Amino acid sequence: MRAAGRSVRARLRDRIAASDPGLLRLTAGLRTVGAIALTLAVLTLLGADVHLLVAGAMAAMVATFAIREKQLGAQAVTLALGLPVALVSVTLGAVLNARLYVGDVFFVVLIFCAVYGRRFGDRGTALGLIGFQVYFLSLFVGAEVSALPTLCGAIAVAFCSSALLRFAVVPATPTGVLLRLRLAFRARLAQLVSAQLDLLDAAPDEMDKALEAVREGTARLHETAMMIQAQLEEGTPDESAARLVQRRIADAEIAAERLGLLLLTSRSAERADTLTLHLPGAPAPSVGQPAVPDETTATLRRDLQALRALVLRAGSGDAGTGLAHVRNRLLGYRDEENLPPAPAAVQDVFRGIGEAARSVLGLRIALDGPQDESDDTPATARSREELDAEDAAIDGGEKPAEEQETGLRRPTTRAAVQVAVGSALAIVGGELLSTQRWYWAVLTCWIVFLNTASTGEILVKGYRRLLGTVFGVVAGIVLAGLVGQHTWTAFGLVLVLIFAMFYVAPLSYTLMSFFVTAMLGLLYTLLHTYSLDVLLLRVEETALGAACGVIAAALVLPVRTDRRTNELLGTVLDRLAEVTEAAVGQLSGGPADELLDKARDLDQALADLRAATQPLTHPVTPLRARRHTARYVVALLETCAYHARTLAATAELLPTHPSIAADPRLRGAAGRTVRNIETIAVRVADEHAAARVETGPSIASLLGSDAGTPRYGRITDRVLRHLERLDEAVVGLARPLGVPMAEPRA
């Protein structure tokens, strides 16, 4: 019974870790709700009225979610600086509330300064956010000069409560966050293996569904790897340890993605295209696998289940003799003589399982330290020796500083001007709708500019906020009718809605807006200002604020979606060329380079591009052809990134891996691919450029007929396959991007 209970708890823990990597959403929600609840408790004991309770709750929420630094010391400094900023802001709000024009002008100046402060990093962003939100708080509760002492006291209580929750009750240190992210990576890796197991067993009519699950699992694993990358510098004791974890995470991610591709190929009539794993909605290849004995399929299924068990137990301490036996068997597939008799495509799957088992072993050693080696087989011992040699070769390096834009080209300056103009329009329009609650339009205008960089992104965010607000108004009407005048029931529901708001915020902006609006309906009930007209006015002000934001973004220093995506596309292509050239150079015998850092820079640039194309790929966009093109280009770039990432990881093995040796011919053979990437980048930057993409013989033929013939030759088959697939994907980019083809060379 105890073992079963532990198993259930472990499965539940893994499921939660996979759904919320690092438990970042859960801790954010708990910390915010806890700070509000503590503030309400203290203010109630002090005999505060409902207006002060609402003000304290809003201040506690702002003081908690505004702080974004990773180190606790930096968080403490920002929180300490935020309190006087909040007190000054609420004081000015109370003083200027009755002075119509002066107050409006000051509000616009405050908004400009708050957005401009983002250029000073997380602390400047937090202080600007606190200043704006507390000024808004003063307008919401109708702050007056006579009530300032008690209002400032409530804000001070809120900041102290936030500090207590942040530093004592629900602390979030970089080391702790990184540990939880590693657990999430393990859980998501196990989920991906489960999806791959379903792909193996899927009937022909279920292949599309099974393939979509593999796509989603691969993307979720990559997302977690990127989150770990962002925490490595702060969450590890030294740079060497950070690079070691980075390397092992990259190895596991690449091995898992490659295993999925090999499984798909084994189920297909021909070699599967890598693009199939990255293009949402792409149909699965036709099922036409060669006849495989039932016992071979059963062995493959058993080994995938064993790999999943190996992943799930990777961080659980002593693995035990049984699991060590499983690990040894899987690692044995890295030797040709241990492969079961089967068609070549199926044998490749067994090899992929062996490589995935090796990556899990490396991940465990990197995260948990030396392991028990008493049950090692020769194959396992050889894998350990390779990992030890790779670990010894890891060294740190400094990344060059990137050039920063200045003046109005600086994103923070441009956004500050745009928000200020949009807010001024929102104030004028909001006053025409309501002289009492015009500030809702300003709040919406402010919010649609947060974390956006183009007119299209602002339009999509405004649409989502309006949609969430409309449905939130309906929910607010229902909740207000149910609660009536029961103050503490209303506050209890407010806490639930705030937790839900923070928990879903990274997943759905529409849902977050829904919970915010429903919560406001309850706050109006508490303040005895609730009515259907007020909630309908909220919708009107939201629509007005979103419209003002879009108008300002379109007319004032505009950054159009095409320009934004082209800039980011150029950055992705530049990063892709850098990674490919550096990896091929090292595989050709050139000097060592910071390949994994370059690969992660490519991944980050691609993530930025993916976010920027959301206005083009949104379901409601009327430009269907453009939507399909954007999705296809991003999927092709993800395919290119996968192959480049794998080449970089392979090149880093060069000094230590006996099966990989430098081949100087590779630089010349892959030169066409690098030139094509650079050509496409030039064409994206200038559509009138005369550059053309080159086509010609395969890379394998350029290296000579002897290259890649033995499975472990001077250049491995895997390197050749990745180079050829990268070359094909780069040529494939030319058509949707309108880059002409050159005539093939004779």
XYZ file of C-alpha atoms in Angstrom:
746
model
C 0.000 0.000 0.000
C 2.782 2.421 0.874
C 4.566 1.680 -2.397
C 1.333 2.252 -4.309
C 0.783 5.526 -2.457
C 4.290 6.694 -3.276
C 3.728 5.729 -6.920
C 0.516 7.746 -7.100
C 2.204 10.744 -5.465
C 5.144 10.470 -7.850
C 2.834 10.376 -10.889
C 0.871 13.345 -9.583
C 4.081 15.271 -8.914
C 5.385 14.524 -12.403
C 2.097 15.591 -13.969
C 2.091 18.893 -12.098
C 5.766 19.493 -12.861
C 5.156 18.866 -16.568
C 2.085 21.118 -16.759
C 3.736 23.981 -14.853
C 7.533 23.878 -15.402
C 9.361 25.134 -12.337
C 5.962 25.596 -10.648
C 6.364 29.227 -11.661
C 2.645 29.821 -12.198
C 1.668 28.014 -9.009
C 4.138 29.900 -6.823
C 3.211 33.238 -8.435
C -0.464 32.608 -7.733
C 0.098 31.387 -4.171
C 2.472 34.230 -3.340
C 0.064 36.872 -4.632
C -3.027 35.381 -3.000
C -1.128 34.863 0.269
C 0.075 38.478 0.295
C -3.467 39.748 -0.307
C -4.975 37.457 2.349
C -2.372 38.526 4.923
C -2.968 42.198 4.083
C -6.719 41.783 4.497
C -6.243 39.987 7.824
C -3.958 42.687 9.248
C -6.139 45.564 8.024
C -9.244 43.877 9.433
C -7.599 43.560 12.836
C -6.766 47.270 12.624
C -10.431 48.082 11.934
C -10.036 49.281 8.340
C -13.135 49.948 6.254
C -13.947 48.290 2.934
C -12.266 51.007 0.832
C -8.971 50.452 2.657
C -9.339 46.687 2.337
C -9.761 47.002 -1.428
C -6.826 49.417 -1.678
C -4.634 47.144 0.440
C -5.551 44.091 -1.629
C -4.725 45.876 -4.897
C -1.439 47.232 -3.507
C -0.418 43.766 -2.276
C -1.118 42.337 -5.722
C 0.965 45.037 -7.420
C 3.844 44.741 -4.940
C 3.983 40.999 -5.555
C 3.683 40.599 -9.323
C 5.783 43.648 -10.251
C 9.053 42.206 -8.887
C 10.785 40.067 -11.522
C 14.439 39.786 -10.452
C 15.799 36.284 -9.878
C 18.033 36.861 -6.830
C 16.360 37.445 -3.461
C 18.729 40.305 -2.606
C 17.837 42.203 -5.765
C 14.148 41.551 -5.101
C 14.469 43.006 -1.598
C 16.109 46.180 -2.909
C 13.431 46.683 -5.566
C 10.629 46.063 -3.081
C 12.192 48.534 -0.637
C 12.457 51.166 -3.392
C 8.936 50.376 -4.563
C 7.315 51.421 -1.269
C 8.319 55.123 -1.435
C 7.448 55.130 -5.148
C 3.995 53.795 -4.265
C 3.506 56.324 -1.463
C 4.501 59.236 -3.686
C 2.268 57.948 -6.480
C -0.834 57.552 -4.295
C -0.218 60.968 -2.722
C -0.011 62.645 -6.118
C -3.103 60.725 -7.216
C -5.085 62.039 -4.244
C -3.818 65.601 -4.687
C -4.347 65.763 -8.465
C -7.603 63.819 -8.556
C -9.672 66.993 -8.315
C -7.465 68.962 -10.749
C -8.757 67.786 -14.109
C -6.206 69.025 -16.638
C -3.136 68.975 -14.386
C -3.970 65.451 -13.237
C -4.423 64.238 -16.797
C -1.132 65.737 -17.955
C 0.688 64.230 -14.983
C -0.857 60.820 -15.676
C 0.452 60.896 -19.256
C 3.937 61.941 -18.034
C 3.863 59.162 -15.436
C 2.945 56.620 -18.105
C 5.797 57.800 -20.340
C 8.313 57.518 -17.482
C 6.990 54.118 -16.407
C 7.423 52.651 -19.895
C 10.738 54.420 -20.506
C 12.016 52.888 -17.251
C 12.073 49.471 -18.910
C 15.398 50.355 -20.480
C 16.941 50.059 -16.995
C 16.090 46.386 -16.709
C 13.875 44.491 -14.299
C 14.180 47.081 -11.539
C 13.210 49.990 -13.768
C 10.292 47.962 -15.143
C 9.082 47.063 -11.637
C 9.275 50.605 -10.266
C 7.475 52.000 -13.314
C 4.766 49.376 -12.974
C 4.319 50.113 -9.266
C 4.108 53.854 -9.897
C 1.467 53.472 -12.611
C -0.658 50.831 -10.884
C -0.740 52.625 -7.522
C -1.749 55.870 -9.224
C -4.523 53.894 -10.912
C -5.420 52.468 -7.476
C -5.881 56.000 -6.119
C -8.325 56.749 -8.944
C -10.168 53.465 -8.469
C -10.845 53.936 -4.746
C -11.364 57.709 -5.079
C -8.450 58.671 -2.816
C -8.746 62.008 -1.027
C -6.102 64.079 0.721
C -7.816 63.731 4.096
C -7.618 59.912 3.873
C -3.961 59.803 2.794
C -2.480 58.746 6.183
C -4.663 55.650 6.462
C -4.321 54.886 2.740
C -0.526 55.094 2.932
C -0.628 52.869 6.008
C -2.666 50.254 4.099
C -0.131 50.349 1.256
C 2.736 49.937 3.720
C 0.977 46.906 5.242
C 0.529 45.487 1.733
C 4.229 45.848 0.912
C 5.254 44.259 4.224
C 2.853 41.357 3.614
C 4.261 40.913 0.120
C 7.797 40.852 1.536
C 6.867 38.254 4.158
C 5.284 35.946 1.555
C 8.129 36.452 -0.932
C 11.058 35.922 1.417
C 9.692 33.645 4.137
C 6.572 31.744 3.103
C 6.875 31.178 -0.667
C 10.493 31.989 -1.534
C 11.712 31.411 -5.080
C 15.496 31.228 -5.293
C 17.197 30.708 -8.675
C 18.615 27.410 -7.394
C 15.181 26.178 -6.317
C 13.537 27.269 -9.578
C 16.260 25.527 -11.590
C 15.794 22.337 -9.571
C 12.057 22.344 -10.256
C 12.670 23.090 -13.936
C 14.950 20.068 -14.127
C 12.168 17.926 -12.668
C 9.804 19.389 -15.257
C 12.265 18.567 -18.042
C 12.418 14.970 -16.843
C 8.619 14.749 -16.642
C 8.145 16.248 -20.109
C 10.823 13.969 -21.537
C 8.923 10.977 -20.131
C 5.687 12.319 -21.623
C 7.372 12.658 -25.012
C 8.572 9.037 -24.849
C 4.987 8.017 -23.990
C 3.740 9.905 -27.058
C 6.388 8.170 -29.175
C 5.227 4.816 -27.802
C 1.682 5.688 -28.895
C 3.060 6.575 -32.330
C 4.595 3.113 -32.554
C 1.276 1.421 -31.775
C -1.037 3.811 -33.674
C -3.323 2.341 -36.316
C -3.191 3.971 -39.781
C -6.305 6.055 -39.078
C -4.823 7.250 -35.752
C -1.418 8.313 -37.071
C -2.273 12.005 -37.449
C -3.464 12.237 -33.840
C -0.432 10.334 -32.542
C 1.924 12.500 -34.604
C 0.314 15.684 -33.268
C 0.947 14.436 -29.705
C 4.619 13.863 -30.575
C 4.827 17.367 -32.068
C 3.312 18.892 -28.944
C 5.587 16.872 -26.656
C 8.668 17.894 -28.643
C 7.698 21.581 -28.484
C 6.969 21.389 -24.742
C 10.339 19.723 -24.101
C 12.093 22.448 -26.090
C 10.199 25.124 -24.150
C 11.430 23.662 -20.859
C 15.005 23.467 -22.165
C 14.837 27.174 -23.010
C 13.487 27.969 -19.528
C 16.390 26.059 -17.977
C 18.813 27.958 -20.174
C 17.428 31.249 -18.821
C 18.010 30.124 -15.215
C 21.459 28.521 -15.568
C 23.581 31.586 -14.945
C 21.849 32.485 -11.676
C 20.948 28.978 -10.522
C 24.290 27.165 -10.735
C 27.356 27.718 -8.550
C 29.852 28.343 -11.362
C 30.075 28.668 -15.110
C 31.504 25.187 -15.664
C 28.569 23.596 -13.840
C 26.144 25.710 -15.877
C 27.744 24.650 -19.151
C 27.692 21.013 -18.101
C 23.952 21.129 -17.367
C 23.384 23.064 -20.588
C 25.232 20.401 -22.557
C 23.352 17.483 -21.017
C 19.967 19.155 -21.446
C 20.797 19.798 -25.116
C 21.922 16.184 -25.595
C 18.690 14.820 -24.107
C 16.526 17.169 -26.175
C 18.305 16.287 -29.424
C 18.244 12.542 -28.693
C 14.518 12.632 -27.901
C 13.646 14.577 -31.052
C 15.791 12.292 -33.188
C 14.111 9.214 -31.680
C 10.721 10.590 -32.676
C 11.899 11.132 -36.257
C 13.350 7.608 -36.447
C 10.101 6.126 -35.137
C 8.124 8.075 -37.713
C 10.471 6.847 -40.446
C 10.106 3.245 -39.277
C 6.305 3.546 -39.645
C 6.490 5.194 -43.078
C 6.904 3.887 -46.582
C 9.937 6.177 -47.003
C 12.225 8.319 -44.868
C 10.129 10.869 -43.014
C 10.770 14.562 -43.574
C 11.974 16.385 -40.470
C 9.558 19.192 -41.317
C 6.696 16.839 -40.409
C 7.690 17.096 -36.735
C 7.605 20.905 -36.784
C 4.692 21.922 -39.021
C 1.383 21.900 -37.095
C -1.359 20.120 -38.960
C 0.982 18.435 -41.434
C -0.401 14.979 -42.300
C 1.470 11.901 -41.164
C 3.385 10.039 -43.875
C 1.601 7.084 -45.386
C 2.038 3.941 -43.319
C 3.893 1.313 -45.291
C 6.502 -0.075 -42.975
C 8.250 -3.290 -43.970
C 7.058 -6.498 -42.375
C 8.530 -6.795 -38.880
C 8.196 -9.889 -36.706
C 5.840 -9.473 -33.778
C 8.646 -10.236 -31.338
C 10.721 -7.354 -32.768
C 7.814 -4.942 -32.349
C 7.261 -6.273 -28.820
C 10.950 -5.731 -28.041
C 10.789 -2.194 -29.390
C 7.700 -1.463 -27.311
C 9.353 -2.951 -24.216
C 12.484 -0.863 -24.725
C 10.540 2.361 -25.150
C 8.715 1.591 -21.910
C 12.092 0.874 -20.303
C 13.451 4.186 -21.578
C 10.469 5.984 -20.051
C 11.098 4.222 -16.721
C 14.764 5.200 -16.948
C 13.784 8.837 -17.451
C 11.299 8.845 -14.580
C 13.806 7.304 -12.177
C 16.697 9.490 -13.351
C 16.511 11.771 -10.337
C 15.247 9.373 -7.687
C 18.479 8.336 -6.051
C 19.598 4.694 -6.185
C 18.155 3.164 -9.313
C 18.469 -0.416 -8.145
C 19.826 -3.511 -9.873
C 16.754 -3.984 -12.074
C 16.933 -0.505 -13.530
C 20.693 -0.815 -13.975
C 20.074 -3.952 -16.039
C 17.571 -2.046 -18.188
C 20.025 0.823 -18.638
C 22.810 -1.573 -19.666
C 20.573 -3.257 -22.245
C 19.534 0.026 -23.819
C 23.078 1.377 -23.920
C 24.136 -1.855 -25.593
C 22.205 -0.826 -28.720
C 24.973 1.663 -29.421
C 27.075 -1.368 -30.481
C 26.176 -2.906 -33.825
C 26.399 -6.487 -32.622
C 23.662 -5.961 -30.011
C 20.993 -4.817 -32.478
C 18.057 -7.209 -33.007
C 17.623 -8.562 -36.556
C 15.252 -6.145 -38.282
C 14.981 -3.824 -41.308
C 17.441 -0.931 -41.335
C 14.801 1.663 -40.376
C 13.796 -0.348 -37.311
C 17.411 -0.918 -36.311
C 17.857 2.859 -36.451
C 15.097 3.151 -33.836
C 17.000 0.785 -31.528
C 20.130 2.894 -32.046
C 18.084 5.994 -31.229
C 16.903 4.373 -28.001
C 20.527 3.645 -27.108
C 21.533 7.264 -27.742
C 18.566 8.500 -25.707
C 19.578 6.196 -22.831
C 23.093 7.634 -23.025
C 21.725 11.173 -22.825
C 19.647 10.212 -19.742
C 22.761 8.741 -18.130
C 24.695 11.939 -18.866
C 21.875 14.054 -17.486
C 21.800 12.057 -14.267
C 25.569 12.307 -13.773
C 25.498 16.061 -14.438
C 22.619 16.718 -12.033
C 23.193 14.110 -9.296
C 26.931 13.522 -9.379
C 28.831 10.186 -9.638
C 26.718 7.029 -9.797
C 27.152 3.409 -8.726
C 29.183 1.628 -11.418
C 29.231 -1.883 -9.925
C 26.673 -3.272 -12.408
C 28.150 -1.673 -15.528
C 28.588 -3.686 -18.700
C 31.404 -2.835 -21.135
C 28.947 -0.787 -23.236
C 27.858 1.221 -20.169
C 31.447 1.724 -19.034
C 32.333 3.013 -22.499
C 29.431 5.473 -22.380
C 30.612 6.722 -18.984
C 34.145 7.191 -20.312
C 32.828 9.227 -23.233
C 30.733 11.383 -20.908
C 33.663 11.940 -18.553
C 35.893 12.980 -21.457
C 33.238 15.387 -22.722
C 32.758 16.854 -19.249
C 36.491 17.439 -18.886
C 36.571 19.289 -22.202
C 33.831 21.736 -21.210
C 35.142 25.224 -20.529
C 33.545 28.607 -20.098
C 33.682 31.607 -22.352
C 32.389 35.145 -22.516
C 29.756 36.216 -25.011
C 30.323 39.459 -26.906
C 28.050 42.348 -26.006
C 25.389 43.120 -28.570
C 25.074 46.563 -30.121
C 22.213 48.573 -28.635
C 19.958 50.953 -30.549
C 19.759 54.566 -29.418
C 17.329 57.489 -29.571
C 13.830 56.908 -30.927
C 15.026 53.619 -32.446
C 15.402 52.234 -28.939
C 12.329 50.028 -28.308
C 11.687 51.425 -24.817
C 11.813 55.044 -25.996
C 9.566 54.362 -28.973
C 7.079 52.431 -26.806
C 7.056 55.211 -24.199
C 6.151 57.805 -26.833
C 3.479 55.539 -28.318
C 1.896 54.736 -24.938
C 1.915 58.395 -23.945
C 0.115 59.410 -27.147
C -2.323 56.500 -26.900
C -3.036 57.277 -23.249
C -3.710 60.926 -24.040
C -6.261 59.810 -26.646
C -7.723 57.331 -24.140
C -8.101 60.073 -21.506
C -9.972 62.331 -23.915
C -12.211 59.541 -25.175
C -12.668 58.065 -21.702
C -13.801 61.412 -20.310
C -16.453 61.593 -23.037
C -17.746 58.156 -22.023
C -17.536 58.698 -18.270
C -16.077 61.488 -16.177
C -15.827 59.057 -13.239
C -14.238 55.921 -14.753
C -12.287 57.175 -17.754
C -9.131 55.562 -16.363
C -10.219 52.093 -17.572
C -9.471 53.171 -21.125
C -6.018 54.328 -20.052
C -5.354 51.036 -18.259
C -6.250 49.029 -21.357
C -4.083 51.228 -23.571
C -1.186 50.715 -21.143
C -1.646 46.951 -20.952
C -1.868 46.272 -24.689
C 1.612 47.765 -25.070
C 3.159 45.452 -22.443
C 5.406 42.795 -24.040
C 4.417 43.795 -27.576
C 6.622 45.215 -30.297
C 4.532 45.690 -33.449
C 1.163 47.041 -34.522
C -0.095 43.540 -35.271
C 0.832 42.250 -31.816
C -0.961 45.187 -30.187
C -4.053 44.568 -32.332
C -4.181 40.883 -31.358
C -3.633 41.654 -27.681
C -6.339 44.320 -27.717
C -8.757 41.891 -29.355
C -8.011 39.222 -26.750
C -8.442 41.662 -23.885
C -11.773 42.873 -25.262
C -12.994 39.294 -25.734
C -11.999 38.325 -22.188
C -13.614 41.504 -20.825
C -16.948 40.804 -22.520
C -17.179 37.312 -21.058
C -15.831 38.582 -17.732
C -18.656 41.118 -17.518
C -21.188 38.294 -17.805
C -19.381 36.352 -15.080
C -19.171 39.500 -12.938
C -22.929 40.012 -13.193
C -23.585 36.424 -12.097
C -21.075 36.512 -9.222
C -22.240 39.887 -7.967
C -25.828 38.604 -7.883
C -24.785 35.497 -5.956
C -22.589 37.304 -3.432
C -24.903 40.197 -2.663
C -23.605 42.099 0.382
C -21.589 39.234 1.909
C -18.237 41.008 2.196
C -16.019 38.091 3.134
C -17.598 35.762 0.601
C -16.808 38.373 -2.033
C -13.213 38.703 -0.825
C -12.858 34.903 -0.857
C -14.002 34.777 -4.477
C -11.651 37.662 -5.306
C -8.734 35.591 -4.000
C -9.811 32.603 -6.090
C -10.097 34.759 -9.217
C -6.702 36.380 -8.596
C -5.061 32.983 -8.239
C -6.717 31.831 -11.461
C -5.617 35.048 -13.174
C -1.952 34.485 -12.331
C -2.078 30.755 -13.017
C -3.452 31.125 -16.552
C -1.668 34.381 -17.480
C 1.243 32.726 -19.380
C -1.169 30.369 -21.139
C -4.041 32.597 -22.273
C -4.313 36.378 -22.200
C -8.036 36.089 -22.952
C -8.632 33.930 -19.873
C -6.561 36.274 -17.734
C -8.690 39.228 -18.886
C -11.813 37.209 -18.115
C -10.742 36.578 -14.514
C -9.647 40.218 -14.056
C -13.013 41.546 -15.195
C -14.964 39.049 -13.086
C -12.879 40.078 -10.074
C -13.588 43.765 -10.736
C -17.306 43.052 -10.672
C -16.851 41.753 -7.135
C -14.701 44.737 -6.130
C -17.401 47.120 -7.361
C -19.875 45.152 -5.261
C -17.646 45.602 -2.202
C -17.375 49.334 -2.885
C -21.166 49.552 -3.305
C -20.734 50.975 -6.801
C -21.825 47.874 -8.711
C -24.416 48.116 -11.463
C -24.966 46.660 -14.892
C -24.202 50.067 -16.387
C -20.787 50.091 -14.681
C -19.829 46.714 -16.133
C -21.056 47.671 -19.604
C -19.055 50.868 -19.309
C -16.043 48.675 -18.548
C -16.497 46.977 -21.944
C -16.826 50.329 -23.721
C -13.738 51.758 -22.016
C -11.773 48.580 -22.804
C -12.706 48.785 -26.477
C -11.793 52.475 -26.524
C -8.434 51.881 -24.820
C -7.537 49.060 -27.195
C -8.479 51.232 -30.182
C -6.374 54.128 -28.886
C -3.428 51.773 -28.431
C -3.731 50.468 -31.984
C -4.092 53.993 -33.412
C -1.008 55.210 -31.535
C 0.996 52.162 -32.593
C -0.051 52.598 -36.228
C 0.544 56.353 -36.507
C 3.313 57.208 -34.000
C 6.744 55.748 -34.788
C 5.037 52.609 -36.130
C 6.695 49.203 -36.228
C 4.599 47.281 -38.703
C 4.297 43.523 -38.355
C 6.027 42.913 -41.700
C 8.994 45.021 -40.668
C 9.179 43.403 -37.236
C 9.013 39.860 -38.585
C 11.536 40.627 -41.333
C 13.978 42.009 -38.777
C 13.593 38.943 -36.581
C 13.753 36.623 -39.592
C 17.032 38.238 -40.561
C 18.327 37.695 -37.014
C 17.316 34.014 -37.116
C 19.064 33.531 -40.455
C 22.206 35.263 -39.180
C 22.238 33.023 -36.084
C 21.615 29.946 -38.245
C 24.536 30.827 -40.502
C 26.778 31.390 -37.456
C 25.912 28.044 -35.873
C 26.235 26.108 -39.134
C 29.523 27.720 -40.127
C 31.030 27.276 -36.656
C 29.890 23.637 -36.363
C 31.090 22.730 -39.864
C 34.350 24.556 -39.205
C 34.983 22.520 -36.068
C 33.992 19.281 -37.821
C 36.475 20.225 -40.565
C 39.332 20.521 -38.097
C 39.017 24.201 -37.194
C 39.384 25.694 -33.701
C 36.826 25.053 -30.974
C 33.980 27.544 -30.592
C 31.104 28.233 -28.176
C 28.731 26.125 -30.232
C 26.036 25.442 -27.640
C 25.804 29.136 -26.773
C 25.413 29.951 -30.456
C 22.754 27.240 -30.786
C 20.767 28.606 -27.859
C 21.039 32.134 -29.308
C 19.491 30.682 -32.464
C 16.717 29.076 -30.413
C 15.976 32.363 -28.637
C 15.887 34.302 -31.910
C 13.501 31.712 -33.329
C 11.277 31.960 -30.235
C 11.124 35.756 -30.724
C 10.164 35.280 -34.374
C 7.501 32.725 -33.462
C 5.943 35.209 -31.012
C 6.105 38.055 -33.536
C 4.277 36.016 -36.199
C 1.257 35.420 -33.950
C -0.723 38.247 -35.631
C -0.106 36.516 -38.970
C -0.993 33.016 -37.753
C -3.941 33.977 -35.521
C -7.098 31.954 -36.363
C -9.145 35.103 -37.116
C -6.669 36.622 -39.565
C -8.378 37.225 -42.934
C -5.170 36.603 -44.905
C -5.289 32.811 -45.079
C -2.498 32.390 -47.635
C -0.228 34.623 -45.580
C -1.097 32.646 -42.468
C -0.109 29.346 -44.089
C 3.111 30.882 -45.431
C 4.116 32.201 -42.000
C 3.467 28.840 -40.349
C 5.398 27.023 -43.068
C 8.405 29.361 -42.845
C 8.575 29.090 -39.037
C 8.303 25.290 -39.261
C 11.113 25.183 -41.836
C 13.265 27.362 -39.597
C 12.562 25.072 -36.631
C 13.690 22.171 -38.799
C 16.861 24.053 -39.703
C 17.461 24.871 -36.048
C 17.105 21.205 -35.073
C 19.720 20.108 -37.618
C 22.060 22.988 -36.757
C 21.670 22.245 -33.023
C 22.533 18.600 -33.647
C 25.567 19.525 -35.756
C 26.761 21.821 -32.961
C 26.372 19.085 -30.346
C 28.182 16.586 -32.594
C 31.007 19.015 -33.288
C 31.562 19.476 -29.557
C 32.114 15.712 -29.294
C 34.950 15.871 -31.813
C 37.871 16.097 -29.333
C 36.620 13.201 -27.192
C 34.524 10.830 -29.317
C 36.456 8.039 -31.069
C 33.859 7.584 -33.822
C 34.060 11.193 -35.049
C 37.128 12.601 -36.787
C 37.642 15.904 -38.553
C 37.298 15.930 -42.346
C 38.610 19.083 -44.114
C 36.423 18.353 -47.169
C 33.326 19.088 -45.130
C 33.912 22.844 -45.064
C 33.829 23.086 -48.839
C 30.853 20.765 -49.213
C 28.751 22.656 -46.680
C 29.848 26.062 -47.946
C 26.882 26.164 -50.329
C 24.446 25.795 -47.432
C 26.011 28.683 -45.511
C 26.040 30.853 -48.655
C 22.375 30.084 -49.262
C 21.453 31.090 -45.710
C 23.325 34.364 -46.148
C 21.689 34.892 -49.550
C 18.199 34.497 -48.096
C 19.117 36.902 -45.273
C 20.249 39.515 -47.827
C 17.045 39.062 -49.806
C 14.892 39.431 -46.677
C 16.691 42.677 -45.805
C 16.411 44.006 -49.387
C 13.808 42.478 -51.681
C 15.503 44.105 -54.680
C 18.799 42.309 -54.070
C 19.930 40.202 -57.030
C 21.175 37.259 -54.949
C 20.027 33.751 -55.889
C 19.958 30.455 -54.020
C 22.300 27.775 -55.349
C 21.247 24.183 -55.967
C 23.290 21.218 -57.040
C 24.555 17.770 -56.063
C 23.987 16.356 -52.599
C 26.534 17.001 -49.889
C 27.402 13.297 -49.723
C 28.365 13.316 -53.412
C 30.427 16.464 -52.917
C 32.446 14.644 -50.270
C 33.123 11.702 -52.534
C 31.625 8.264 -52.873
C 33.606 6.814 -49.966
C 32.250 9.270 -47.427
C 29.613 7.902 -45.110
C 29.768 4.372 -46.514
C 30.732 2.708 -43.223
C 28.377 3.561 -40.419
C 31.237 4.934 -38.320
C 33.596 6.413 -40.887
C 35.646 9.592 -40.876
C 32.418 11.556 -41.008
C 29.484 9.673 -39.534
C 26.302 8.954 -41.437
C 24.428 11.074 -38.934
C 26.478 14.197 -39.669
C 25.943 13.733 -43.398
C 22.210 13.242 -42.966
C 21.858 16.368 -40.859
C 23.896 18.434 -43.307
C 21.850 17.210 -46.249
C 18.548 17.821 -44.470
C 19.710 21.299 -43.455
C 20.710 22.028 -47.053
C 17.302 20.840 -48.310
C 15.420 22.881 -45.691
C 17.386 26.039 -46.520
C 16.633 25.627 -50.230
C 13.002 25.025 -49.249
C 12.925 28.440 -47.544
C 13.625 30.189 -50.835
C 10.214 29.535 -52.409
C 7.899 30.971 -49.692
C 10.269 33.906 -49.165
C 10.400 34.712 -52.873
C 14.134 34.149 -53.334
C 14.932 33.081 -56.929
C 16.893 29.926 -57.718
C 20.158 29.961 -59.627
C 20.693 27.520 -62.449
C 22.354 24.313 -61.177
C 26.067 24.220 -61.823
C 27.206 21.689 -64.342
